[in-house]
Amino acid sequence: MKLIILDDYEQVSEWTAKYIRNRIKKFNPGPDRFFTLGLPTGSTPLGCYKKLIEYHKKGEISFQYVKTFNMDEYVGLPRDHPESYHSFMWNNFFKHIDIRAENAHILDGNASNLEKECQDFEAKIKAAGGIELFVGGIGPDGHIAFNEPGSSLVSRTRVKTLAMDTILANARFFDGDLSKVPTMALTVGVGTVMDAREVMILITGSHKAFALYKAIEEGVNHMWTVSAFQQHPQTVFVCDEDATQELRVKTVKYFKGIMDVHNKMVEEP
Amino acid sequence: MYSYSFLSFVSAVLAHDWSTCILATPPHQLTVRVTRCTDFLANTNERSIRVRVCELKGVFKCRGGISGEMPSNKSVSDAPITQFVNCRILKDHKLQWEDLWVREGKILNPEKLFFDEEGFADHKVDCEDKIIAPGFIDVQINGGYGIDFSQASSDIRGGVALVAKKILEHGVTSFCPTLVTSPSDIYHKVIPELRVQDGGPEGAGVLGIHLEGPFISEEKRGAHPPKFLRTFKAGGLADLMEIYGHLDNVAMVTLAPELANSAAAIHELSGRGIAVSLGHSMADLSQAEEAVQHGAKFITHLFNAMLPFHHRDPGIVGLLTSDRVPPGRTVYYGMIADGIHTHPAALRIAHRAHPAGLVLVTDAVMAMGLPPGRHTLGQQQIDIQGLHAYLTGTTTLSGSIATMDMCVRHFREASGCTVEAALEAASLHPAQMLGISHRKGTLEYGTDADFVVLDDTLTVRETYIAGQQVWRK
């Protein structure tokens, strides 16, 4: 893996956005060659989305030939509910860029047949040629997407019941009312993300520090599903200082020491 | 060499519905993108060709030399979509950096368009950082540009049309032509001619007539002719029909509630969806409150033509803070914010006491819009100096000649209110008062796309009705 350690959240957002920008430009997508991008929701990637929008407005990047696949969506929440992941993606990203709706894929938590919806999603990814770069975050319990502790490390897109930890963490978006928080979600599986050609995980804040430690310094374990990416050939973890607090000094020093090499990847192309 | 295969391709396209396809005309490959607004851009690997194509529907089949297929766009409508960008729009009572989307004369929900229809904008309009506000609504305007709505001229409709067209320049997209106290035959003649109609390039929309009188107080008649004042006999429909003749096309009636049997009239009018306004009245607060309980919901030009506020009987002005307004109802009040008819301090007192009810009105008379100097209007001679219109040779004001946009700017300055509050006083509040805020006075999704583009000085730069530009500076 590459572990990119930056000073703070702003730097993480900027580095990640530049990395994505450069990857897309290097790929040079076109009408018969789309760049497939997996995308997360939540507070962690917000800064990165803002930066990508900025680069887009400056003319540095176009999403015309980019296909996006979001990781997850709540079950049973109306699509236009302000907390749905459709709303999140529209307000924080899609409405500011030049992506066409037919290229933006998000699981439909209101589908009449949820299992078929999940299977169709997997088929769409396959039809698009697989995912070039899957960007994700990490939960405090080490989950990727909604792959809660105990999720199979080879799981595919499916319906998941949310852990109480996750429901509590999400309550702040639903007026603090636990009864309003959805209890089920559709999510890509660990295996689905592992199939991507490259995986990038964003981890910021000290409340994620323990999860990061478990993810990269302990073994591969389905209780900390992000640890599965130790077995992926191209994983990039981007984190801030706060998130490194549970890591060994040795780990941090090693990766900080090679930042020069890492920073080359985000230079202006 | 392209033309033959290109033309046969275009004619195939003309019959069908697609967005992207590959035209293979060996040895070249032509990628085509067709948008819903019917612009058709073909990029060859050598040059670009732009072609305009008619509406496309149906399924495309392969033909020799041409191949292509596209999922049909399951859109709700094929009508063109316009996206206004780089603008601040008045939404949820705040000015926000958001784009405004319009289709088929209504404000469009872009998120729904994106996810439900997989749609996108056909045209983008760069507003260059200006403000977009809902079109202004003037519920009290007696005429302008030499036209007096209360005259039964030989061309009533032409007169209204002229004013309707001119007030687009002031940002007014809907209005209520107002008739002052008149003899019965004038009402019978004029009311059927002042029809409710949608606005458009020809002018602002007519929401309905505002009948200011004749059931008003003699002492507070102001400039209304005394001999045509009336009282209610029983106050029921019969009285109203006898005087007015017709009530279709009527949106508002101003009356004095202290007149006997006014309650029945207020009931009858409110029941028909006509907004009852209290004005030109000697009513005390309890009479006014009773009128509100019967259905009255507006006050005509607050402070003018009513008893002044008194701390032991606030009169009609007391409605602004009355605790006897039925729950869920708001009493709205018109203010002429031309700096002349209301002292700025009085404007501030009213605004601070009840900001949600303030409705800006012009109460403009026929001299509005005429250049400075002397004019003969009907039986009168008027001298126009700046924003003052005097009866010639006197210091008597003969009415207001400020335009709606001037009122918005003056209100903002005099009251120190936010830009949003000033704009809502001219759009949202009158719409709410008339009960039409589900389609006018806001930029909510699904409402009529009547709006104005303003710069930071709140000067009107462009006016739109049903999404179409109907005036620009």
Short mmCIF file of N, CA and C in Angstrom, two decimals, chain A residues 31 64-65 79-80 86-87 89-91 94-95 99-102 104 106, chain B residues 19 31 33 35 83 98-99 101 110-112 114-116 118-121:
data_model
loop_
_atom_site.label_atom_id
_atom_site.label_comp_id
_atom_site.label_asym_id
_atom_site.label_seq_id
_atom_site.Cartn_x
_atom_site.Cartn_y
_atom_site.Cartn_z
N PRO A 31 -15.35 9.03 -25.67
CA PRO A 31 -16.72 8.52 -25.80
C PRO A 31 -16.82 7.00 -25.81
N GLN A 64 -17.19 14.39 -18.43
CA GLN A 64 -18.08 13.99 -19.51
C GLN A 64 -17.93 12.50 -19.82
N TYR A 65 -16.70 12.01 -19.72
CA TYR A 65 -16.46 10.60 -20.05
C TYR A 65 -16.07 9.81 -18.82
N ARG A 79 -35.93 9.09 -2.31
CA ARG A 79 -34.74 9.53 -3.02
C ARG A 79 -34.47 11.02 -2.84
N ASP A 80 -35.55 11.82 -2.68
CA ASP A 80 -35.31 13.26 -2.54
C ASP A 80 -35.22 13.70 -1.07
N HIS A 86 -28.44 9.90 -2.75
CA HIS A 86 -28.70 10.57 -4.04
C HIS A 86 -28.63 12.08 -3.86
N SER A 87 -29.29 12.58 -2.80
CA SER A 87 -29.28 14.03 -2.53
C SER A 87 -27.85 14.50 -2.27
N MET A 89 -25.01 13.24 -3.30
CA MET A 89 -24.20 13.29 -4.51
C MET A 89 -24.64 14.42 -5.43
N TRP A 90 -25.94 14.64 -5.52
CA TRP A 90 -26.41 15.72 -6.38
C TRP A 90 -25.91 17.06 -5.86
N ASN A 91 -26.17 17.34 -4.59
CA ASN A 91 -25.85 18.66 -4.03
C ASN A 91 -24.37 18.92 -3.90
N PHE A 94 -22.62 16.21 -8.28
CA PHE A 94 -23.14 16.13 -9.65
C PHE A 94 -23.63 17.46 -10.20
N LYS A 95 -24.31 18.25 -9.36
CA LYS A 95 -24.90 19.45 -9.94
C LYS A 95 -23.87 20.50 -10.32
N ILE A 99 -21.23 15.94 -15.54
CA ILE A 99 -21.50 14.51 -15.72
C ILE A 99 -22.94 14.32 -16.18
N ARG A 100 -23.16 13.35 -17.05
CA ARG A 100 -24.51 13.05 -17.50
C ARG A 100 -25.11 11.98 -16.59
N ALA A 101 -26.41 12.10 -16.36
CA ALA A 101 -27.08 11.22 -15.40
C ALA A 101 -26.93 9.75 -15.76
N GLU A 102 -26.90 9.46 -17.06
CA GLU A 102 -26.83 8.04 -17.43
C GLU A 102 -25.47 7.43 -17.06
N ALA A 104 -23.98 8.25 -14.10
CA ALA A 104 -23.86 8.31 -12.65
C ALA A 104 -24.74 7.24 -12.05
N ILE A 106 -26.10 5.08 -8.87
CA ILE A 106 -26.25 4.96 -7.42
C ILE A 106 -27.29 3.88 -7.17
N SER B 19 -29.31 10.07 -28.46
CA SER B 19 -28.42 11.10 -27.96
C SER B 19 -26.99 10.94 -28.48
N THR B 31 -18.52 10.58 -34.72
CA THR B 31 -19.28 10.43 -33.49
C THR B 31 -20.27 11.58 -33.39
N ARG B 33 -23.39 13.56 -31.34
CA ARG B 33 -24.11 13.74 -30.08
C ARG B 33 -25.33 14.61 -30.36
N THR B 35 -28.56 16.52 -28.74
CA THR B 35 -29.18 16.93 -27.49
C THR B 35 -30.65 17.20 -27.72
N GLN B 83 -30.87 26.60 -18.21
CA GLN B 83 -30.22 26.64 -16.91
C GLN B 83 -29.55 28.00 -16.76
N GLU B 98 -27.09 29.38 -6.45
CA GLU B 98 -27.70 28.17 -7.01
C GLU B 98 -28.08 28.48 -8.43
N ASP B 99 -28.10 27.44 -9.26
CA ASP B 99 -28.58 27.65 -10.62
C ASP B 99 -30.11 27.61 -10.63
N TRP B 101 -33.32 26.51 -12.97
CA TRP B 101 -33.65 25.69 -14.14
C TRP B 101 -35.09 25.95 -14.55
N PRO B 110 -33.92 20.38 -10.77
CA PRO B 110 -32.84 19.77 -11.54
C PRO B 110 -32.43 18.39 -11.02
N GLU B 111 -32.65 18.17 -9.72
CA GLU B 111 -32.28 16.87 -9.17
C GLU B 111 -33.21 15.79 -9.72
N LYS B 112 -34.49 16.13 -9.77
CA LYS B 112 -35.46 15.19 -10.32
C LYS B 112 -35.18 14.96 -11.80
N PHE B 114 -32.33 15.12 -13.25
CA PHE B 114 -31.13 14.32 -13.36
C PHE B 114 -31.44 12.86 -13.10
N PHE B 115 -32.05 12.57 -11.95
CA PHE B 115 -32.23 11.17 -11.56
C PHE B 115 -33.42 10.50 -12.25
N ASP B 116 -34.53 11.23 -12.40
CA ASP B 116 -35.73 10.60 -13.00
C ASP B 116 -35.65 10.54 -14.51
N GLU B 118 -32.81 11.56 -16.40
CA GLU B 118 -31.45 11.58 -16.95
C GLU B 118 -31.32 12.74 -17.94
N GLY B 119 -31.93 13.87 -17.54
CA GLY B 119 -31.94 15.02 -18.43
C GLY B 119 -30.84 16.01 -18.10
N PHE B 120 -30.69 16.98 -18.96
CA PHE B 120 -29.65 17.98 -18.79
C PHE B 120 -30.12 19.25 -19.50
N ALA B 121 -29.40 20.33 -19.27
CA ALA B 121 -29.82 21.62 -19.84
C ALA B 121 -29.50 21.67 -21.32
#
